[in-house]
PDB file of C-alpha atoms in Angstrom:
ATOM      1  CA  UNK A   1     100.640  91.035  84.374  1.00 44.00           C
ATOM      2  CA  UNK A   2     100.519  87.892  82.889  1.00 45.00           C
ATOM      3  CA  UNK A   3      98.132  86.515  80.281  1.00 43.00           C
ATOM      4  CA  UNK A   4      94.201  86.060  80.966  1.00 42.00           C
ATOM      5  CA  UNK A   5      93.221  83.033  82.296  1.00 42.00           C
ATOM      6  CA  UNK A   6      89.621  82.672  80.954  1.00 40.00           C
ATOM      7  CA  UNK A   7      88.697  79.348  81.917  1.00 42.00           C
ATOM      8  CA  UNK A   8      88.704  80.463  85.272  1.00 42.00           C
ATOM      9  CA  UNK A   9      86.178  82.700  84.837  1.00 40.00           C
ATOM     10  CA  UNK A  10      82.323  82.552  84.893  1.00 42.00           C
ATOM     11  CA  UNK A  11      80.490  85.146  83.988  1.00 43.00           C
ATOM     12  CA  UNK A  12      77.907  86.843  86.725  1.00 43.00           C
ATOM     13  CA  UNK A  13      74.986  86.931  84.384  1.00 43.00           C
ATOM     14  CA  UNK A  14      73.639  84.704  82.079  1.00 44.00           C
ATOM     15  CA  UNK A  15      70.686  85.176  79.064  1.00 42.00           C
ATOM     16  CA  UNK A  16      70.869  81.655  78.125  1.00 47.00           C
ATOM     17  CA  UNK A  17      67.660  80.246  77.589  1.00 46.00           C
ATOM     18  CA  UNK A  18      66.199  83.768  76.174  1.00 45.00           C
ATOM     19  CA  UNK A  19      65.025  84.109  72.910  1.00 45.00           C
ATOM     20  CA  UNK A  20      67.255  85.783  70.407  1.00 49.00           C
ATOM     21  CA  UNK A  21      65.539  89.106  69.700  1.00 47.00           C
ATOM     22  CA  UNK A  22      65.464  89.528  74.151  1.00 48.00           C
ATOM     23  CA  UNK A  23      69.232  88.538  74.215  1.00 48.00           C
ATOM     24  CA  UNK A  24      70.624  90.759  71.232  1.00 51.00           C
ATOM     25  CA  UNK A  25      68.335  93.886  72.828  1.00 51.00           C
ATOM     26  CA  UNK A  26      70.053  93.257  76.390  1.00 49.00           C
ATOM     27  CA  UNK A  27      73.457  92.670  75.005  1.00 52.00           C
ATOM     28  CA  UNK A  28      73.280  96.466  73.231  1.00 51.00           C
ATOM     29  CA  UNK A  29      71.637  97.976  76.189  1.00 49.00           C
ATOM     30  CA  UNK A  30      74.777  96.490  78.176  1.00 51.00           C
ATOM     31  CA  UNK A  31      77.033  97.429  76.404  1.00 49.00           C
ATOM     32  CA  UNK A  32      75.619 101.107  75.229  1.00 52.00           C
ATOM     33  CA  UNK A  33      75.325 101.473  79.503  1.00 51.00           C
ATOM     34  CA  UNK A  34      79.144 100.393  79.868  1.00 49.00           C
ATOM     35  CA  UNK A  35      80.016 102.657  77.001  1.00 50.00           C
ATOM     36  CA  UNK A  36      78.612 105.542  78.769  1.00 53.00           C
ATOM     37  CA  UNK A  37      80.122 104.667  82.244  1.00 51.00           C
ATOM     38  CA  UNK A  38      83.155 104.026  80.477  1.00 47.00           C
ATOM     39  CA  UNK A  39      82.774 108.010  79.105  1.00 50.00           C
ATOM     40  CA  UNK A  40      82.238 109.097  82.381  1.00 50.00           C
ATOM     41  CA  UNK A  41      84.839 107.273  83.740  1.00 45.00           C
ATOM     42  CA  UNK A  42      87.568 108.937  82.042  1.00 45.00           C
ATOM     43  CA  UNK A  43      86.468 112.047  83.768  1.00 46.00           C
ATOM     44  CA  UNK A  44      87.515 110.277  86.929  1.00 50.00           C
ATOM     45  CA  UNK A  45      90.852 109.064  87.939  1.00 49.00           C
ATOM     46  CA  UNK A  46      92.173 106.122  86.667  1.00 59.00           C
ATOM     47  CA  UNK A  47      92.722 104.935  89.952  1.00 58.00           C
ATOM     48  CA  UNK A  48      89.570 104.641  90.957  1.00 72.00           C
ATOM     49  CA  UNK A  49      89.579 101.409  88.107  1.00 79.00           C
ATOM     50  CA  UNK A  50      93.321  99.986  89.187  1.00 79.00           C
ATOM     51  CA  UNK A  51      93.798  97.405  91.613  1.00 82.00           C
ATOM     52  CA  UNK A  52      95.323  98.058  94.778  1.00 77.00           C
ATOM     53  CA  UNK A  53      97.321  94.932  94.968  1.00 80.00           C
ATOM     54  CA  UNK A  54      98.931  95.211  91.518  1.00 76.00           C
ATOM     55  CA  UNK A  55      98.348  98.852  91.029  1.00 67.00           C
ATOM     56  CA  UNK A  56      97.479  98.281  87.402  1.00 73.00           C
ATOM     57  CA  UNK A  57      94.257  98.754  85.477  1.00 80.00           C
ATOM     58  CA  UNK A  58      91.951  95.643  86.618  1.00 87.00           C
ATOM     59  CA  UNK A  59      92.192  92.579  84.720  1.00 88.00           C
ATOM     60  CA  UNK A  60      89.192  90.197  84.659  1.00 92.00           C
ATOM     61  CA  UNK A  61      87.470  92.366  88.039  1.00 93.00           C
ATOM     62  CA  UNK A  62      85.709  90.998  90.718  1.00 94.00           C
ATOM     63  CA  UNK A  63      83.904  92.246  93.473  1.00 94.00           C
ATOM     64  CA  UNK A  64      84.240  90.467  97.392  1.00 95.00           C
ATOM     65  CA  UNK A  65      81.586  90.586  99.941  1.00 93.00           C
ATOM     66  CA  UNK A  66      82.932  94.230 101.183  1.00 92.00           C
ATOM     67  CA  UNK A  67      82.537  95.666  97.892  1.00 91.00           C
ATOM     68  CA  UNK A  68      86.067  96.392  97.096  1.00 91.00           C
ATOM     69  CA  UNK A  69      87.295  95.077  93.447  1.00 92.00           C
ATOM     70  CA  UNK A  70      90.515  93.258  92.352  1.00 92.00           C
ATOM     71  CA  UNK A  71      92.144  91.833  89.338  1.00 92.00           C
ATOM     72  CA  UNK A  72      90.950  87.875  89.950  1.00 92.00           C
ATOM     73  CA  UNK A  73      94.056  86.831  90.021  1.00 90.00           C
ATOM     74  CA  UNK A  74      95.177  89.587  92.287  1.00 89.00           C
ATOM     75  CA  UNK A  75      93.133  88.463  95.015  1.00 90.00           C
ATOM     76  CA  UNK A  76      93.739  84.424  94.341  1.00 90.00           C
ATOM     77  CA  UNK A  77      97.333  84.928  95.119  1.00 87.00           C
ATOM     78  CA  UNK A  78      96.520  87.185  97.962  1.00 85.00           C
ATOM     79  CA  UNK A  79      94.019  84.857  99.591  1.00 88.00           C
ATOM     80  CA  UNK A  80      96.529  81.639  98.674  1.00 85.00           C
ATOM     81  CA  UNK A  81      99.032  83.002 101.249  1.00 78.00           C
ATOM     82  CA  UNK A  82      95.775  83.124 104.006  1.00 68.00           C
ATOM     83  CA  UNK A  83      94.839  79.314 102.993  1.00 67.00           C
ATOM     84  CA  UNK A  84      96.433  77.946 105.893  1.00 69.00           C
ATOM     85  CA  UNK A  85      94.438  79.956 108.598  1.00 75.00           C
ATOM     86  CA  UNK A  86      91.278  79.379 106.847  1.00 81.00           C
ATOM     87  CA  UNK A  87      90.162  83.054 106.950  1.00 86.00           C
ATOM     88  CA  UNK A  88      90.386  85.814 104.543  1.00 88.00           C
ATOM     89  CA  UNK A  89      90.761  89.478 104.125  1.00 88.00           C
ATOM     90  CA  UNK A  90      90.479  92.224 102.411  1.00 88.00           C
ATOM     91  CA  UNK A  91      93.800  93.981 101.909  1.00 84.00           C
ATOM     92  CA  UNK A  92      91.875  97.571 101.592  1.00 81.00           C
ATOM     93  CA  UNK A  93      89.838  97.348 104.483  1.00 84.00           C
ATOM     94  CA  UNK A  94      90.911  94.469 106.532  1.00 82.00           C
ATOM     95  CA  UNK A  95      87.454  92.546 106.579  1.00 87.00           C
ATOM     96  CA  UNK A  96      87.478  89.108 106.982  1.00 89.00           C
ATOM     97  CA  UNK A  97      85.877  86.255 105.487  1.00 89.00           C
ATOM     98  CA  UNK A  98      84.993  82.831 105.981  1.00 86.00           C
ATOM     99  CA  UNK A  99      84.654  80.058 104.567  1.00 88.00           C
ATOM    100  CA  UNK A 100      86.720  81.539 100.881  1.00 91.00           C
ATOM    101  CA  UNK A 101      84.704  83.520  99.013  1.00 92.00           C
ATOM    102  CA  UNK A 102      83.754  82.511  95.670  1.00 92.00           C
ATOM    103  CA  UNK A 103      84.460  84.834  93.011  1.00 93.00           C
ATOM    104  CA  UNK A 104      82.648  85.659  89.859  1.00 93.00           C
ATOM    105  CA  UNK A 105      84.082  88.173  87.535  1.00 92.00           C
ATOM    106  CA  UNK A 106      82.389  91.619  87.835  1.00 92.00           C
ATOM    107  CA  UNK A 107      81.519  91.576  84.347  1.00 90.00           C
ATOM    108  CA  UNK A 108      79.593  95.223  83.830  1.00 89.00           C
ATOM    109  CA  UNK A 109      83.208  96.299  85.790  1.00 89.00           C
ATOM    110  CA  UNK A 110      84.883  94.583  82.789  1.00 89.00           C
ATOM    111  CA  UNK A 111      83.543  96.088  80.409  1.00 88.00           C
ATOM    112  CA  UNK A 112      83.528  99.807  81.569  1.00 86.00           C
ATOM    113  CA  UNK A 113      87.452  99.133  82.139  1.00 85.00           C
ATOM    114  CA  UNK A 114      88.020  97.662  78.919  1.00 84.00           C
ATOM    115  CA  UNK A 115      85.845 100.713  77.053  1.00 80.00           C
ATOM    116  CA  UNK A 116      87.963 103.038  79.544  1.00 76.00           C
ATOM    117  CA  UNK A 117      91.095 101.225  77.995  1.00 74.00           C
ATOM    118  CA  UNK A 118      90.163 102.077  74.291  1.00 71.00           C
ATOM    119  CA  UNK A 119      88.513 105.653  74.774  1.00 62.00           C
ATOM    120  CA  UNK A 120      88.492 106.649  78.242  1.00 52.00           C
ATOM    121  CA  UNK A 121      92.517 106.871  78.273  1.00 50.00           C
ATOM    122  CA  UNK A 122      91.855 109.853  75.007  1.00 45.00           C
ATOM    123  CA  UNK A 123      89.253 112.129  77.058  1.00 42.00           C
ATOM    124  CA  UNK A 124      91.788 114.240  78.127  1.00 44.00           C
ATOM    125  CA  UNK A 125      91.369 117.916  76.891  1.00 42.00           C
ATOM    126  CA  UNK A 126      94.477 118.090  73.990  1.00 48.00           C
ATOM    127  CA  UNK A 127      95.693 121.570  76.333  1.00 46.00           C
ATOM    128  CA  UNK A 128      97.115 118.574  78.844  1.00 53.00           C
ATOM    129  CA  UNK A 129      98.488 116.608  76.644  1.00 77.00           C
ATOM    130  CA  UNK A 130     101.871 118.130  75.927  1.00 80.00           C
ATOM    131  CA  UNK A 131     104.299 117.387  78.776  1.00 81.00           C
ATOM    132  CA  UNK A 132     105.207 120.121  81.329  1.00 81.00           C
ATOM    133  CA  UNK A 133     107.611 120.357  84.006  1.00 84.00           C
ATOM    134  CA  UNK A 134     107.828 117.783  86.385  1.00 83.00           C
ATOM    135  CA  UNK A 135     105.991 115.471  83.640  1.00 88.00           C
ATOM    136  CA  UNK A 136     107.162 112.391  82.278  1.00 90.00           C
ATOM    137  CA  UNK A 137     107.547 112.540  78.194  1.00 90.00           C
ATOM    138  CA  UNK A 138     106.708 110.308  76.011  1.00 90.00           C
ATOM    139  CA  UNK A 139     109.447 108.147  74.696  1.00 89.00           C
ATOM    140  CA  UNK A 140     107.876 107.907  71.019  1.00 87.00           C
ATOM    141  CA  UNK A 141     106.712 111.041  70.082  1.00 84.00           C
ATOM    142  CA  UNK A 142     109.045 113.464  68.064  1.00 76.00           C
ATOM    143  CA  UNK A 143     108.954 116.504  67.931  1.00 76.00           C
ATOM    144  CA  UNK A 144     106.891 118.121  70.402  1.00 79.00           C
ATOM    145  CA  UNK A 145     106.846 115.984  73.476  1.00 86.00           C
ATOM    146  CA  UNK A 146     103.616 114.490  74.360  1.00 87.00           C
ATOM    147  CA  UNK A 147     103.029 113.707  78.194  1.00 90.00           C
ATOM    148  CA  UNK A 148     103.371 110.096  79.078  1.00 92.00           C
ATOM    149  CA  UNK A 149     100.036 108.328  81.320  1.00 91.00           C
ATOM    150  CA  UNK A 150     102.246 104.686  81.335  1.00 91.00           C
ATOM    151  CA  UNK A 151     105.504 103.116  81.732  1.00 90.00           C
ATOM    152  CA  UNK A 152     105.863  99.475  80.263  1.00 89.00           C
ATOM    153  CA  UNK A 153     107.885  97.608  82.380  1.00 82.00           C
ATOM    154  CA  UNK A 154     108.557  95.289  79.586  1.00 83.00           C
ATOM    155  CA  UNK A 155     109.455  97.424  76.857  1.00 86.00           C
ATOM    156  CA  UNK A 156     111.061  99.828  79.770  1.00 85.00           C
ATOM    157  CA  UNK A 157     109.814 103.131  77.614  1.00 89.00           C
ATOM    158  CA  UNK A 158     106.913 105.621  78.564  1.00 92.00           C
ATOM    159  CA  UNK A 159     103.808 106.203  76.114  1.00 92.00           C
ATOM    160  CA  UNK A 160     101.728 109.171  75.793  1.00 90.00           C
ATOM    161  CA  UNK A 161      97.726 108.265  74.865  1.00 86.00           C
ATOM    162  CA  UNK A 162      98.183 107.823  71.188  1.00 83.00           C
ATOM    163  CA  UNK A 163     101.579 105.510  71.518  1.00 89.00           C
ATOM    164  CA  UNK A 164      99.650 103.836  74.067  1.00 90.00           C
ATOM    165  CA  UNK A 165      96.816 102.540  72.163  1.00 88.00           C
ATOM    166  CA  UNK A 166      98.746  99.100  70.690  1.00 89.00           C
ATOM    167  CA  UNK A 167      99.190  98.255  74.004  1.00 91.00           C
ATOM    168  CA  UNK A 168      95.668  97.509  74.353  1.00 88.00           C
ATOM    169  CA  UNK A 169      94.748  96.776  71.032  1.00 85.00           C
ATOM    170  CA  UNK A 170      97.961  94.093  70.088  1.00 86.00           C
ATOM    171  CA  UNK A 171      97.707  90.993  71.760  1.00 87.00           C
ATOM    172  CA  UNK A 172     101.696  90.080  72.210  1.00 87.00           C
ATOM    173  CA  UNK A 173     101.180  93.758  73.943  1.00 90.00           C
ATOM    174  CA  UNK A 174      98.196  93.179  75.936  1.00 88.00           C
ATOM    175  CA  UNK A 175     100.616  91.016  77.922  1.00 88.00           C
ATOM    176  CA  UNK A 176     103.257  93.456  78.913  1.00 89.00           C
ATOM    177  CA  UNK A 177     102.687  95.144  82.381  1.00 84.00           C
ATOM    178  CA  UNK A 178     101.664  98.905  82.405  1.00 87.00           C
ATOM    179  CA  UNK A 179     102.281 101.292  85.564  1.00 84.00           C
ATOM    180  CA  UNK A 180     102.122 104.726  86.014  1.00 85.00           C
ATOM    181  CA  UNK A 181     104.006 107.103  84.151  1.00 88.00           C
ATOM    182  CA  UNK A 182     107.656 107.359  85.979  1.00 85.00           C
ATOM    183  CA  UNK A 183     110.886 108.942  84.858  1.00 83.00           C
ATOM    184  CA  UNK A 184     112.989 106.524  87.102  1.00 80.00           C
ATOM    185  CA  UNK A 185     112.591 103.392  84.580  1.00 81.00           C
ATOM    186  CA  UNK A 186     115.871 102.483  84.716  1.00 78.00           C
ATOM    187  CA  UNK A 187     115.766 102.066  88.720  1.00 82.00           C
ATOM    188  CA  UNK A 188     114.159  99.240  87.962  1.00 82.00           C
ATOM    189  CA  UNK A 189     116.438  97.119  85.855  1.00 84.00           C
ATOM    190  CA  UNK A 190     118.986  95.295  87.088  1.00 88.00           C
ATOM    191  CA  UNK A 191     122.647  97.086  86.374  1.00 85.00           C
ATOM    192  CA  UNK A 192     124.362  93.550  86.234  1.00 86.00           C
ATOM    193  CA  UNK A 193     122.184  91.942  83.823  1.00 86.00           C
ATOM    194  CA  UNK A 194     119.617  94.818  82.268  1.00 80.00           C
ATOM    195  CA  UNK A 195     116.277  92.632  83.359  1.00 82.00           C
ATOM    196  CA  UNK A 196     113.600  93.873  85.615  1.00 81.00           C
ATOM    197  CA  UNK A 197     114.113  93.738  89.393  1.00 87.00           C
ATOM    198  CA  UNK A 198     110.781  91.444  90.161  1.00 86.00           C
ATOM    199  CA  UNK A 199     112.171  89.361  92.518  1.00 91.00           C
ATOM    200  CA  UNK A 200     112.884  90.581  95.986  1.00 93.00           C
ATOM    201  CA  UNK A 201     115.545  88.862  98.154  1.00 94.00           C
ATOM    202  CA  UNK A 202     114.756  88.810 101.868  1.00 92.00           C
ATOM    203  CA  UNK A 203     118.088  87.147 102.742  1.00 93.00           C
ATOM    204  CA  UNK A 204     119.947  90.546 101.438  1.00 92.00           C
ATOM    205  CA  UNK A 205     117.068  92.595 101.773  1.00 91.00           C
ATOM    206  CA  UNK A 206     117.141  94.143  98.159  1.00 92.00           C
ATOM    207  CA  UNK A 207     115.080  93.954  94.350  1.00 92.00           C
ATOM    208  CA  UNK A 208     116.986  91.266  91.862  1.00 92.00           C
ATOM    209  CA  UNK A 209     116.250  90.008  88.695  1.00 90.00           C
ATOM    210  CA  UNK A 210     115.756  86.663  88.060  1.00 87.00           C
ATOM    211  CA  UNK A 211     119.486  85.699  86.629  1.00 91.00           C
ATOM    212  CA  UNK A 212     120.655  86.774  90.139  1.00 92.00           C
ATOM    213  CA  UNK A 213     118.413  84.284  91.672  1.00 90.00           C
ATOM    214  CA  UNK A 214     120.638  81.686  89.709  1.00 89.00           C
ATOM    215  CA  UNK A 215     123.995  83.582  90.517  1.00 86.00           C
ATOM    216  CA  UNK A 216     124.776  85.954  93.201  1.00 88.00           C
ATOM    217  CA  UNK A 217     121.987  85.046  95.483  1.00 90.00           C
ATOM    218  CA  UNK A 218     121.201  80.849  94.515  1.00 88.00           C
ATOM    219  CA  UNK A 219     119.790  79.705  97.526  1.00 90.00           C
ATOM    220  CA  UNK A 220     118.852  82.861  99.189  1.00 92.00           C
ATOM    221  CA  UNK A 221     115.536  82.854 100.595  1.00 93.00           C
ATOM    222  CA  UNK A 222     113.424  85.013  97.374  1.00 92.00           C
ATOM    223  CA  UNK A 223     109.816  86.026  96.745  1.00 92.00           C
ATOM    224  CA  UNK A 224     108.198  88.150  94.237  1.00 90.00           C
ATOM    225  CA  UNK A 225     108.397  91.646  94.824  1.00 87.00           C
ATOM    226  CA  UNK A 226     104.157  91.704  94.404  1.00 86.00           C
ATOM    227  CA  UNK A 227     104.372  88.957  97.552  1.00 90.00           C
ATOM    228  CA  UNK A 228     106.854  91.299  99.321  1.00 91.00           C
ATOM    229  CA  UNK A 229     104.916  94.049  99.012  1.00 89.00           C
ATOM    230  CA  UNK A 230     101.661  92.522  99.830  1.00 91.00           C
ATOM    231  CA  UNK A 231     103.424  91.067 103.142  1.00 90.00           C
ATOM    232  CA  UNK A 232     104.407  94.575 103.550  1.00 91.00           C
ATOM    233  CA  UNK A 233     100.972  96.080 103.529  1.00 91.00           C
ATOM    234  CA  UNK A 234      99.672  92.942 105.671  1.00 91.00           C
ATOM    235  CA  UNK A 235     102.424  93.885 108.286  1.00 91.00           C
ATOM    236  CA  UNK A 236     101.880  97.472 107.905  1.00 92.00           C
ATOM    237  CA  UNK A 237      97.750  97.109 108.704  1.00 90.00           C
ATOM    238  CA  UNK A 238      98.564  94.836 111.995  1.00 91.00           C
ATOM    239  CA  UNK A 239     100.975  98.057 112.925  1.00 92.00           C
ATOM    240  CA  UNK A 240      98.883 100.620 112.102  1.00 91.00           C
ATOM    241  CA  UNK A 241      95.888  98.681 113.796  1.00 91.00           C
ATOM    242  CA  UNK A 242      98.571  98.192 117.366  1.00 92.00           C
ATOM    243  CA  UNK A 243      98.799 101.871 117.084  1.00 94.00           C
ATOM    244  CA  UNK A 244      95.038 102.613 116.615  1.00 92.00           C
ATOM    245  CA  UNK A 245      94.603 100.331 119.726  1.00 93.00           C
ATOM    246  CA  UNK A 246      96.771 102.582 121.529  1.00 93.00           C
ATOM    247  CA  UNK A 247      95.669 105.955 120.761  1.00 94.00           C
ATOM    248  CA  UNK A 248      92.095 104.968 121.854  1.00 94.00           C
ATOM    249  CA  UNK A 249      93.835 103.613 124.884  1.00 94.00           C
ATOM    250  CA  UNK A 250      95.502 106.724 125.639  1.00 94.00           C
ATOM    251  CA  UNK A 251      92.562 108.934 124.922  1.00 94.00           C
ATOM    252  CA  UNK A 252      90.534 106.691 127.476  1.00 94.00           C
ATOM    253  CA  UNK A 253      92.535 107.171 129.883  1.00 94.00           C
ATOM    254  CA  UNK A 254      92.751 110.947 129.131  1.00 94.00           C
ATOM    255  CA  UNK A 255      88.874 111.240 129.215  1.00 94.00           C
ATOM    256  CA  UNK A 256      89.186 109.434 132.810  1.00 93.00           C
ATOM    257  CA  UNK A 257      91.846 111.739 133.730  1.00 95.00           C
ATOM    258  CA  UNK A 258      89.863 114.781 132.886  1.00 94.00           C
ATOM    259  CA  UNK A 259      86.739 113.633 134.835  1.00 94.00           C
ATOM    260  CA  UNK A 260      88.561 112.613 137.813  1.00 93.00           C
ATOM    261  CA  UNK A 261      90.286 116.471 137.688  1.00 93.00           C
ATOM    262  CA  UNK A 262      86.578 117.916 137.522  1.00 93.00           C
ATOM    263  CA  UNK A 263      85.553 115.199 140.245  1.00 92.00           C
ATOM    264  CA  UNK A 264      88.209 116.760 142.394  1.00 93.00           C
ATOM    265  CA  UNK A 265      87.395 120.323 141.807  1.00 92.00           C
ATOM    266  CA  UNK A 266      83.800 119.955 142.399  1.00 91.00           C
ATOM    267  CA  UNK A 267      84.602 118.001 145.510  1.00 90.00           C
ATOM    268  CA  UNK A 268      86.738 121.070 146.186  1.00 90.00           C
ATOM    269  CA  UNK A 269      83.945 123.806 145.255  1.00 90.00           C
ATOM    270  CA  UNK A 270      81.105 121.667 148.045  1.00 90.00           C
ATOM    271  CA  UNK A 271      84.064 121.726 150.414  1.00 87.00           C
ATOM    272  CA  UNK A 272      84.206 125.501 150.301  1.00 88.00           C
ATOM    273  CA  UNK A 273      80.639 126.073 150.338  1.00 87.00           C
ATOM    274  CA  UNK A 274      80.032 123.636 153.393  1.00 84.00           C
ATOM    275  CA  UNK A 275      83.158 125.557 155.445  1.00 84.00           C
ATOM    276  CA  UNK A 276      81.889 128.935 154.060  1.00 84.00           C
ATOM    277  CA  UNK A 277      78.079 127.940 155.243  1.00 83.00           C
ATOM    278  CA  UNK A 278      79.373 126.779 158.370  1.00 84.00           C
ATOM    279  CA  UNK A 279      81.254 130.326 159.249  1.00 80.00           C
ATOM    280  CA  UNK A 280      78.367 132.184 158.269  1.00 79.00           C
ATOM    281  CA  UNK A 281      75.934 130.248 160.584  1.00 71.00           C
TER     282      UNK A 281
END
């Protein structure tokens, strides 16, 4: 992710104009309530706070009409690829919108991920934190491995909770993109050049890094592999919608099928009774 743009953002709420003693009470009651959501949020999954589009923790969260939540800029660069049709969607749900919604950043969601960031991430019970089989370690601790929650895709290491920590707490940090735990780190560097594979070349159809955009693959049509993807799940809905279309399709017709077959055998019962009637007369 890249740094926080906050002159982009307004807040939802405003005290201004309060008195002092009214906006000091609120502000602890806010943030006392998004301490405690935050508490209760680490007993959820962490997924239920990450955005969908960058899979990462939220970053300056807002909210669209549908209710569905994205880092700001998350949704920007979704909805900048829509501008020239003039209508918008969600990428979750496919709901549309029009004109451009405005967004506001989700501020109570702000701060119950950033409390979720600096204590949630430690309300695992200590019997899970030592890594198992099948978990990935973390790339600090000695001793005793400790299981990894992220990868940093910058410093291309795993951290378990503790290690974690100065990645939210150090600003140079703050900056550096966290994912998921995942053993495969190194799947994701580029073996000419060691960088990260964020660019994706459509003309070759495979992840570069951005010295092979200047080499190997100069003039090759490119994209980020977050704008690849996200074209990928846009293509992916309009298939899996085709496909909806067509199972209700087929099932119509089945349903029509199946009454015309109990049309026939009634039709087929009254012409037995009627010849039956007519022999016993």
């Amino acid at each position: 992710g890249g740094s926080t743009q906050n002159q982009e953002i307004s807040p939802a709420f405003s005290y201004t104009g309060l008195e002092k003693p009214l906006h000091s009470e609120l502000k602890l009651i806010s943030v006392t309530l998004s301490s405690k959501m935050a508490q209760a949020a680490g007993l959820l999954d962490q997924d239920q706070f990450s955005c969908s589009i960058c899979l990462d923790l939220m970053k300056d969260p807002v909210t669209i009409p549908c209710g569905h939540s994205y880092c700001m800029g998350c949704i920007k660069g979704y909805w900048n690829q829509d501008g020239h049709t003039g209508v918008y969607s969600c990428p979750q749900c496919r709901q549309t919108f029009t004109p451009r919604p405005v967004l506001n950043k989700n501020t109570m969601l702000a701060e119950v991920v950033e409390q979720l960031k600096k204590t949630g991430l430690q309300a695992a019970p200590p019997a899970h934190c030592y890594a198992g089989p099948g978990d990935v370690e973390c790339d600090f601790c000695t001793g005793r491995k400790s299981k990894a929650i992220k990868s940093c895709l910058v410093c291309l290491a795993s951290y378990c909770e503790t290690h974690l920590q100065p990645h939210y707490e150090s600003p140079p940090l703050k900056k550096h993109r966290l994912v998921k735990a995942t053993g495969n780190l190194q799947e994701k560097i580029c073996s000419h050049h060691d960088k990260l594979l964020e660019i994706y070349c459509r003309t070759d159809q495979q992840f570069i890094c951005y010295l092979c955009t200047i080499e190997d693959h100069r003039g090759h049509d490119t994209v980020s592999v977050a704008t690849e993807r996200t074209e990928k799940q846009k293509q992916l809905g309009a298939t899996q919608s085709k496909f909806q279309q067509r199972i209700q399709e087929r099932e119509k017709e089945l349903q029509d099928l199946r009454q015309a077959v109990q049309s026939l055998k009634h039709s087929a019962q009254t012409a037995v009774e009627d010849s039956e009637r007519i022999f016993t007369e």
